CSV table of C-alpha atoms and ligand atoms in Angstrom, one decimal:
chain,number,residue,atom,x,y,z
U,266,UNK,CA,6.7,1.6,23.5
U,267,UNK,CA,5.6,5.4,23.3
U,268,UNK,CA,2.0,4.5,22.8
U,269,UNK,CA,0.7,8.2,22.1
U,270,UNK,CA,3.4,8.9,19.6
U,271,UNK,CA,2.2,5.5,17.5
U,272,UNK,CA,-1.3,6.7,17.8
U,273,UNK,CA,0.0,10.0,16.4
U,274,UNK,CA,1.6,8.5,13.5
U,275,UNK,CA,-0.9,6.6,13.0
U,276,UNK,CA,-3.6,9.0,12.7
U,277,UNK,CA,-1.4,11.5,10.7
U,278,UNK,CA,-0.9,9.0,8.1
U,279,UNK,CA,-4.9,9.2,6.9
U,280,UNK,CA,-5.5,12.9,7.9
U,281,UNK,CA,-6.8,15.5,5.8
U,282,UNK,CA,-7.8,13.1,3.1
U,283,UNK,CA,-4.4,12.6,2.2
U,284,UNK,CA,-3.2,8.7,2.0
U,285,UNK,CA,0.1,6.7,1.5
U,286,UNK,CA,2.1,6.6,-2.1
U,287,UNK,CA,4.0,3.0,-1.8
U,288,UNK,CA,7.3,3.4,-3.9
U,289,UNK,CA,8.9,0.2,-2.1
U,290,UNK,CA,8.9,-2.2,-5.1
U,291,UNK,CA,11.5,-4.6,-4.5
U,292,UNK,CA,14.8,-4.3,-7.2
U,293,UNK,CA,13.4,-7.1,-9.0
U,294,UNK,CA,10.4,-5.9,-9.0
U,295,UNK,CA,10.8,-2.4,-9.8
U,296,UNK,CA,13.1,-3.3,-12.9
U,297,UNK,CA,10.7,-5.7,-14.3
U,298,UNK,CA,8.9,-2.6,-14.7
U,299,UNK,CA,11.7,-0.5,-15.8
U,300,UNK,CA,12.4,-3.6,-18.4
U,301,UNK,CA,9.0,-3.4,-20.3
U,302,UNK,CA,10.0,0.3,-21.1
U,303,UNK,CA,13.5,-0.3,-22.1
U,304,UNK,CA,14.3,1.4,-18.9
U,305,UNK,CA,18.0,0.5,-17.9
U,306,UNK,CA,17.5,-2.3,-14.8
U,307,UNK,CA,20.2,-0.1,-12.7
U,308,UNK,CA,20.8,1.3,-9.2
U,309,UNK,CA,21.2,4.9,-11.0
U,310,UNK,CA,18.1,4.5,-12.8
U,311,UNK,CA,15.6,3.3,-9.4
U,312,UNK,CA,17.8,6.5,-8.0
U,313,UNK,CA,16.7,8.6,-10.5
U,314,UNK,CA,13.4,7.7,-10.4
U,315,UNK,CA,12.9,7.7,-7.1
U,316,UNK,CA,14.2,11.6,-7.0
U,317,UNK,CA,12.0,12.2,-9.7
U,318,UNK,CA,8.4,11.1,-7.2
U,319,UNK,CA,9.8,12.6,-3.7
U,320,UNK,CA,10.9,15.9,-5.8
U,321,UNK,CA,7.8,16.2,-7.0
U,322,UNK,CA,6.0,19.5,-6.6
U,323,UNK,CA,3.1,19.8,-3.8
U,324,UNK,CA,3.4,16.0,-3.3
U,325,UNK,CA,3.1,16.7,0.5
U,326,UNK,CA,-0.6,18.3,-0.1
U,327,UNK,CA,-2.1,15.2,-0.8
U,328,UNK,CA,0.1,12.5,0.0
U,329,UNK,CA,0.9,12.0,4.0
U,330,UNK,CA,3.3,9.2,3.8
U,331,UNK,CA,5.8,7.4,1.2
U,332,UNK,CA,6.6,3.9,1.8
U,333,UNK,CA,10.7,3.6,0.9
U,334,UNK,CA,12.8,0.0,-0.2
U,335,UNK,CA,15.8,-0.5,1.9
U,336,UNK,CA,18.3,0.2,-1.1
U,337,UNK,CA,15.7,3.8,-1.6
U,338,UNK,CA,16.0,4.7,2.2
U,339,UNK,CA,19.6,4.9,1.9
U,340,UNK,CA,19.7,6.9,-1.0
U,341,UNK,CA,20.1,10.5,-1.4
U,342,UNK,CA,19.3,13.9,-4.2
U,343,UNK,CA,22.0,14.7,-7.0
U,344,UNK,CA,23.2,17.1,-4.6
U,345,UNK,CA,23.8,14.5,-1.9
U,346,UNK,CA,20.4,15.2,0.6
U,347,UNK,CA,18.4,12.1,2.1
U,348,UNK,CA,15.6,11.1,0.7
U,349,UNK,CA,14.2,10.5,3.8
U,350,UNK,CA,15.4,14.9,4.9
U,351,UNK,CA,13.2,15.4,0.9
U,352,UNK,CA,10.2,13.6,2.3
U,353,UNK,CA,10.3,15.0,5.8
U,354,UNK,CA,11.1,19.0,4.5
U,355,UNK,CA,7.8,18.2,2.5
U,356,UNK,CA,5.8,16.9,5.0
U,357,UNK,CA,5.7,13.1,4.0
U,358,UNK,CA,5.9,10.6,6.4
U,359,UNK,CA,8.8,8.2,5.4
U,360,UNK,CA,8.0,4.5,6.2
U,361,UNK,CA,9.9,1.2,5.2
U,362,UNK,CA,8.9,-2.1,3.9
U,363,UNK,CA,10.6,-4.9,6.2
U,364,UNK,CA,8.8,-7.9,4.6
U,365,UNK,CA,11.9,-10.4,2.9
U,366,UNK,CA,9.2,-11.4,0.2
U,367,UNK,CA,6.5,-13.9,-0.6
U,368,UNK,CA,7.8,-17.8,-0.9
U,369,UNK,CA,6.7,-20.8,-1.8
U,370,UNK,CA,5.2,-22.6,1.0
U,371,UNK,CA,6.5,-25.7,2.0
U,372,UNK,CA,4.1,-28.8,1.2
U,373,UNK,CA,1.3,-26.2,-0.6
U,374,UNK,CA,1.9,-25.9,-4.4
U,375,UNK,CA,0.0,-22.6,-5.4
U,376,UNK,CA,1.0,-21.0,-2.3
U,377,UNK,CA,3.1,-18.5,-0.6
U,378,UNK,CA,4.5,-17.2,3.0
U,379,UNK,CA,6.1,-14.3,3.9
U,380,UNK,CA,9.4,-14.6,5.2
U,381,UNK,CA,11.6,-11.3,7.3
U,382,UNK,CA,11.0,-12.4,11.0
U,383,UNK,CA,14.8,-13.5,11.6
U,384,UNK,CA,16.4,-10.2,12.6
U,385,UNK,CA,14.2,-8.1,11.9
U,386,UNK,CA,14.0,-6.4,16.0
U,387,UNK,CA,17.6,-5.6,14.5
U,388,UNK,CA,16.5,-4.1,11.0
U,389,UNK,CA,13.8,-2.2,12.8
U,390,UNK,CA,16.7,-0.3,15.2
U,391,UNK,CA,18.2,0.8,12.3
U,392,UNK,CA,15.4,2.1,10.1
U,393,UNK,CA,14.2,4.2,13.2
U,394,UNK,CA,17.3,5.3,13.2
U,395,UNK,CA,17.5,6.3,9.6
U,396,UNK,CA,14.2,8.6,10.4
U,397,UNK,CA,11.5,6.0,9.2
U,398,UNK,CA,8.3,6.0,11.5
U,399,UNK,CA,6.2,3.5,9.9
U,400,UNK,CA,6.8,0.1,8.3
U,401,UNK,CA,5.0,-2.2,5.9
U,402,UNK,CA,4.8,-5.8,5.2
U,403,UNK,CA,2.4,-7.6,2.7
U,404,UNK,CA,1.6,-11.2,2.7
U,405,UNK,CA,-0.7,-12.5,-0.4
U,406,UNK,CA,-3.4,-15.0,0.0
U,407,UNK,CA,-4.6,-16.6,-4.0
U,408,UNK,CA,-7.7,-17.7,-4.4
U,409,UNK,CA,-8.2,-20.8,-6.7
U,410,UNK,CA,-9.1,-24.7,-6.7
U,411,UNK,CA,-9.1,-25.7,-3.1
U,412,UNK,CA,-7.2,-22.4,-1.9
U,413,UNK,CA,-6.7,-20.7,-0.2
U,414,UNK,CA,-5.8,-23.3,2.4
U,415,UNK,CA,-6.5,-23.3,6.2
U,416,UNK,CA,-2.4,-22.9,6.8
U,417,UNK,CA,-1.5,-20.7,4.2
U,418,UNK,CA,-4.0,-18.1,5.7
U,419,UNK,CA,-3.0,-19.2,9.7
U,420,UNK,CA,0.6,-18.8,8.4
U,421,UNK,CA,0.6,-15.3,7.1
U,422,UNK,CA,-1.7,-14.4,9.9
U,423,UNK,CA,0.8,-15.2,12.5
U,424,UNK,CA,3.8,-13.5,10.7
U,425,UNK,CA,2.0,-10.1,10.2
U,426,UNK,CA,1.4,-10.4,13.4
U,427,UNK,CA,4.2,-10.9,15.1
U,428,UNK,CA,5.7,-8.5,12.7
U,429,UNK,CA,3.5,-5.8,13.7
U,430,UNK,CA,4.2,-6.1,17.5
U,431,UNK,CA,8.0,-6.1,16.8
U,432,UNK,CA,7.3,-2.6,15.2
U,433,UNK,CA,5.3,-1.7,17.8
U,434,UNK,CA,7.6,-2.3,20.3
U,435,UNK,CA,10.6,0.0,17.9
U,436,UNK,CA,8.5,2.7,18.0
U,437,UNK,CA,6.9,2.0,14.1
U,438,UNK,CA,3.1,2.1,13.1
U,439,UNK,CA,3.1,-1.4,11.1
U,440,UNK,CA,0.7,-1.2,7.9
U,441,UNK,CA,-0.5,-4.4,8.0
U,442,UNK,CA,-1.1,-6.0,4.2
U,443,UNK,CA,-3.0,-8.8,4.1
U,444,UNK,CA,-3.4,-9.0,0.1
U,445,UNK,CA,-6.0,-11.3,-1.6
U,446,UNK,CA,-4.7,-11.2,-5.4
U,447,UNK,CA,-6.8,-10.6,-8.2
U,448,UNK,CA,-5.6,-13.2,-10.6
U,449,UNK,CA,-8.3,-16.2,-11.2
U,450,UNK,CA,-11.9,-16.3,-12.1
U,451,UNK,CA,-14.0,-16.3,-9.2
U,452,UNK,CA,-16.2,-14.3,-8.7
U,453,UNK,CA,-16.2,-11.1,-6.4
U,454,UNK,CA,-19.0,-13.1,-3.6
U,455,UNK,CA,-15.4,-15.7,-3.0
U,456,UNK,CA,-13.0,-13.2,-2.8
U,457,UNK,CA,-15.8,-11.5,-0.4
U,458,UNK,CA,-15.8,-14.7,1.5
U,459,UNK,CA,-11.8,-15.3,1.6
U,460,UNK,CA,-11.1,-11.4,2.4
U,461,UNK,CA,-13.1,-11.5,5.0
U,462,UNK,CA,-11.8,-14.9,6.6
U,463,UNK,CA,-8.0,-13.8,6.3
U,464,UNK,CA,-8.9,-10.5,7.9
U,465,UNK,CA,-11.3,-12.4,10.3
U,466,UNK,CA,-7.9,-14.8,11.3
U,467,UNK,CA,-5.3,-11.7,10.4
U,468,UNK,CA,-7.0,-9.6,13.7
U,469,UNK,CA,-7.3,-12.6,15.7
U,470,UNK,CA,-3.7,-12.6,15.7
U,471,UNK,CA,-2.9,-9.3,16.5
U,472,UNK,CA,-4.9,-9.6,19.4
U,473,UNK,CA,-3.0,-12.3,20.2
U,474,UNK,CA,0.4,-10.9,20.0
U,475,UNK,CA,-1.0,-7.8,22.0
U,476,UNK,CA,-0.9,-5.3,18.8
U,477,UNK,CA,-2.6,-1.9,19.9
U,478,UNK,CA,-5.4,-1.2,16.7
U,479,UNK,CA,-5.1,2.1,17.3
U,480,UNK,CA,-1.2,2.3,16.2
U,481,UNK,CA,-1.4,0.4,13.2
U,482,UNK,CA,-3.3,0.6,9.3
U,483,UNK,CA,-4.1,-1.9,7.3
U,484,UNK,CA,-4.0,-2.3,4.1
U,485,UNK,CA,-6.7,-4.6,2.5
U,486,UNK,CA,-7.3,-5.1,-1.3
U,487,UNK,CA,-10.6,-4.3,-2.4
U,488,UNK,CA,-13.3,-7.2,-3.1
U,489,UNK,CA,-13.5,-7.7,-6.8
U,490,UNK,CA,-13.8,-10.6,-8.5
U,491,UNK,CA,-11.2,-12.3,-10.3
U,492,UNK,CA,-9.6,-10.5,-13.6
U,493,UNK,CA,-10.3,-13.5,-15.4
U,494,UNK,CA,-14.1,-13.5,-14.2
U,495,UNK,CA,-16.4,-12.8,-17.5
U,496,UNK,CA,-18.6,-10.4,-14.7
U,497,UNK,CA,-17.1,-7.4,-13.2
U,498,UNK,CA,-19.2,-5.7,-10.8
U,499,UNK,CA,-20.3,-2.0,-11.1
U,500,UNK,CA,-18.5,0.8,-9.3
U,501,UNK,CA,-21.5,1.0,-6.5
U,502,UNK,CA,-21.1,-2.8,-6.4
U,503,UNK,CA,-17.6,-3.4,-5.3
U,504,UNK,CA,-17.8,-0.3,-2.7
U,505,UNK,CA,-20.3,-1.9,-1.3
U,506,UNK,CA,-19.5,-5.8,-1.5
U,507,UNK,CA,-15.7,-4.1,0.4
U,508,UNK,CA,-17.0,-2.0,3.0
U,509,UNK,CA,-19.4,-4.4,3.9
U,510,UNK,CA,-16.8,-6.9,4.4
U,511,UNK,CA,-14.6,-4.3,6.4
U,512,UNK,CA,-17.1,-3.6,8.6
U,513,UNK,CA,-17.8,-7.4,9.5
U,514,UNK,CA,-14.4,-7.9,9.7
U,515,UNK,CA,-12.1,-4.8,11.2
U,516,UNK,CA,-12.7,-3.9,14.4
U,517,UNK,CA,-13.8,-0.3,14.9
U,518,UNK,CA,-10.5,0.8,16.6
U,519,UNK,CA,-8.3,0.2,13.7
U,520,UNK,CA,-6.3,3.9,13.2
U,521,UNK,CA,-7.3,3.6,9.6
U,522,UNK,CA,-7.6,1.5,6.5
U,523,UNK,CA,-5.8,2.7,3.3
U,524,UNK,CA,-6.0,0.3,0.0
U,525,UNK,CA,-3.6,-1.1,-2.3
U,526,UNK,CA,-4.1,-0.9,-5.9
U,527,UNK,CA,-3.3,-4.6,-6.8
U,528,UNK,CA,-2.7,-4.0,-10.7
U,529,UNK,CA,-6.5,-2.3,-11.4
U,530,UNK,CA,-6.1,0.6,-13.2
U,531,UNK,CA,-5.2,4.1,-12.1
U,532,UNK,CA,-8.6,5.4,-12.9
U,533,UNK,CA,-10.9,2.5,-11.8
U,534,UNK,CA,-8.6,2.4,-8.9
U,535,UNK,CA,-9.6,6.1,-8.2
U,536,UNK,CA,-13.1,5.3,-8.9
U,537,UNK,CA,-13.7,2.8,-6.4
U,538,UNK,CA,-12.2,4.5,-3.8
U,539,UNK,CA,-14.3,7.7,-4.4
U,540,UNK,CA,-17.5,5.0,-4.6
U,541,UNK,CA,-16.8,3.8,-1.1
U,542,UNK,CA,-16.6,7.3,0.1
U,543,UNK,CA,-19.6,8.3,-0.9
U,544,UNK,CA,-21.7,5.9,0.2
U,545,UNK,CA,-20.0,4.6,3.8
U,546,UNK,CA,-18.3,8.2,4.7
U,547,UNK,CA,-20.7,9.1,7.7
U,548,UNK,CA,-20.8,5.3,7.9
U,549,UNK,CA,-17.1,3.4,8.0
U,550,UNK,CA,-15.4,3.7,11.6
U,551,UNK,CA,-12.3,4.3,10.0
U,552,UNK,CA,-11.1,6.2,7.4
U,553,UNK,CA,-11.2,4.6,3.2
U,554,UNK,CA,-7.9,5.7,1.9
U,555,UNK,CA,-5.4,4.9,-0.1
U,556,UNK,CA,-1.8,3.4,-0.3
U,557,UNK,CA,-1.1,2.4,-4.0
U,558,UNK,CA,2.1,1.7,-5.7
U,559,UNK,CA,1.1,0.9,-9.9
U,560,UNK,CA,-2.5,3.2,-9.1
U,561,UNK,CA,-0.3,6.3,-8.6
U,562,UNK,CA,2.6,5.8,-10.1
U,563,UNK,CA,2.1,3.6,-13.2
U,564,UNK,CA,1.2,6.5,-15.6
U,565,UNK,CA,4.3,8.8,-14.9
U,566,UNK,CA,6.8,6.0,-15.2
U,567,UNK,CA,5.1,5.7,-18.4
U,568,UNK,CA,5.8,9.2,-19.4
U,569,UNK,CA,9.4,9.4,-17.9
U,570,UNK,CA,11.0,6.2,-19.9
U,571,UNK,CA,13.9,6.8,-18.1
U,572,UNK,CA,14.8,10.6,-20.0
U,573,UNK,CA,15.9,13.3,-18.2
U,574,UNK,CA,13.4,15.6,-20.4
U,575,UNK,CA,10.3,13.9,-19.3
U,576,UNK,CA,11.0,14.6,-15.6
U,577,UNK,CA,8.9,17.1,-15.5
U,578,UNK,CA,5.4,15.9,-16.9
U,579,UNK,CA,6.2,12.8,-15.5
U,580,UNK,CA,5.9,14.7,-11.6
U,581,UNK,CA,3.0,16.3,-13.1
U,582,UNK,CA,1.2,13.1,-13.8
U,583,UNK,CA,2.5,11.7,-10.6
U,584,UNK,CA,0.8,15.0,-8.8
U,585,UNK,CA,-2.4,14.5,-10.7
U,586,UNK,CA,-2.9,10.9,-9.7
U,587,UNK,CA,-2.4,11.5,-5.8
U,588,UNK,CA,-4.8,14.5,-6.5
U,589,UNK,CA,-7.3,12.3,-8.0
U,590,UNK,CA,-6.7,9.9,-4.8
U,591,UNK,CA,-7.4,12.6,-2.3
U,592,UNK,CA,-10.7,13.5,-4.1
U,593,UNK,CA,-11.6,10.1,-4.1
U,594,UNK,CA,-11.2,10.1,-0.4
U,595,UNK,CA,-13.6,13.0,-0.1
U,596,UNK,CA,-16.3,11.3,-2.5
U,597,UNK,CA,-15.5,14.2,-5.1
U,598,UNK,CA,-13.4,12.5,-8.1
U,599,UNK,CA,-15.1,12.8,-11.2
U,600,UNK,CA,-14.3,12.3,-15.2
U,601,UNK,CA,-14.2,16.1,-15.2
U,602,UNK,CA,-11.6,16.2,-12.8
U,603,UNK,CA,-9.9,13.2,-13.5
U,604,UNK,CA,-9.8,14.9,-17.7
U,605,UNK,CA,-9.1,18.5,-16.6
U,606,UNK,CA,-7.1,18.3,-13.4
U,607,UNK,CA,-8.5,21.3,-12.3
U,608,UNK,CA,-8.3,22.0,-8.4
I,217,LIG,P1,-0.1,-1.7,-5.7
I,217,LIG,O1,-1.0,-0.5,-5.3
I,217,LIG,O2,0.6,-1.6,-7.0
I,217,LIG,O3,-0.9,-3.0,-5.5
I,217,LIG,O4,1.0,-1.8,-4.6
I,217,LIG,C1,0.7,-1.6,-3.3
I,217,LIG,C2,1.7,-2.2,-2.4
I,217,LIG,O5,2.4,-1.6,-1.7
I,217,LIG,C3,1.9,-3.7,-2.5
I,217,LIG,O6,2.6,-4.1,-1.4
């Protein structure tokens, strides 16, 4: 293990206020987003789409690192170039998500573990090999009658973990994703309390399994209450109900935290972010930045529909988004900036 160059990596993923754009939705996934357009669900279309964000103009200013699917790691340009050489000639970090997928977990209805451990030293030779020097994999944690349970949380624990030393040991900063979902109607004090209990059990792990902090992110959701709770906290509220939970929870030598979006809007996304950064900037021990998926690239996929005539103000829109993000990161997004787009 080159333990310098994963502290490198590690920190160059959340300098300069840029942060991570995660376009690693699964096929499933990404074409049950395509199908609510009346995008076609097919290879050509996710390649398409995908040379549409990494072609994007000036993406490298503001975005330090793109999290890649195995089918869009091996993918290249119209005129035959890797992905992976587009991100790199433009200063993006390309990473890889190695998690198989959330499953239902054996003897806990409502409940979920991630699966990918089998092979994956293997999987990891080969995505180092393909130019990737991060990784990502996301377990979710739901909060609702009696859950999360005890096991579910132990579970997912121990997988990231062991996940993350594996990388480690390839030469990969893991991004480690413990993600509490929004869905229910609790209220943001219980997801408070769970988030802070799976990251309180999630770093107990990796302390365990001899993980360095300083060569590895995580990626937390944000403390909000449920999307089906009838009180939703102010923007001052949630910064300060998430970072204090970081701060009880993270330890201080973690290379960086950077968020994902977990199906809140772009804007109040944005919003949050740039809350946090105001108030716990001089504060926070680690960077507050970003690493959304829908957050950055919801709105563009809106505007492209699949058309080759929309590629343009779709990478516009794309641009914006992960311009907004890096404002949010310094504590400066606004609605002016956020209307106007004005750098
Ligand atoms: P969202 O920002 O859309 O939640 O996606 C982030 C991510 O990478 C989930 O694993």
């Amino acid at each position: 293990m080159n333990t310098q160059e994963l502290v490198d990596t590690a920190s160059a993923l959340v300098a300069d206020d840029k942060g991570l754009l995660a376009m690693d939705e699964s096929n499933p996934t990404c074409n049950k987003r395509f199908a609510r357009l009346g995008i076609p669900q097919t290879e050509e279309a996710r390649r398409d789409y995908r040379e549409l964000i990494v072609t994007t103009p000036e993406l490298g200013e503001c975005i330090s690192g793109a999290i890649l699917y195995d089918e869009t790691i091996r993918q290249q340009k119209q005129d035959g170039t890797s992905f992976v050489s587009v991100l790199t000639a433009a200063g993006i970090i390309p990473g890889i998500k190695v998690d198989a997928g959330a499953k239902d977990m054996a003897g806990h209805p409502g409940e979920k573990t991630t699966e990918g451990l089998d092979g994956l030293r293997e999987r990891l030779a080969e995505y180092v090999g393909m130019g990737a020097r991060f990784a990502k994999w996301r377990a979710v944690i739901s909060i609702g009658d009696r859950l999360p349970s005890r096991s579910c949380i132990e579970a997912n624990a121990h997988a990231l973990a062991r996940y993350a030393a594996l990388c480690q040991e390839a030469g990969l900063v893991p991004i480690v994703e413990p993600e509490v979902l929004m869905a229910g109607d609790h209220t943001i004090a219980r997801c408070g309390e769970v988030t802070e209990q799976v990251l309180r059990t999630a770093f107990h792990q990796l302390y365990v399994q001899r993980v360095m902090l300083e060569g590895m992110l995580l990626k937390p959701n944000m403390v909000l209450s449920g999307l089906a709770c009838s009180t939703q906290e102010s923007l001052d509220e949630v910064a300060d109900a998430t970072v204090t939970c970081l701060l009880r929870a993270v330890p201080a030598a973690v290379a960086g935290i950077a968020f994902l979006s977990g199906g809140q809007s772009a804007e109040l996304a944005s919003a949050r972010l740039n809350a946090m950064n105001v108030q716990f900037h001089s504060r926070a021990p680690w960077a507050l930045a970003f690493s959304f998926a829908r957050a950055i690239q919801q709105p563009a996929l809106e505007i492209w529909q699949g058309q080759e005539a929309n590629v343009k103000p779709a990478q516009q829109t794309l641009l914006h988004r992960a311009r907004c993000n890096q404002a949010a990161r310094r504590g400066e997004y606004n609605a002016a900036l956020e209307r106007t787009g004005t750098w």
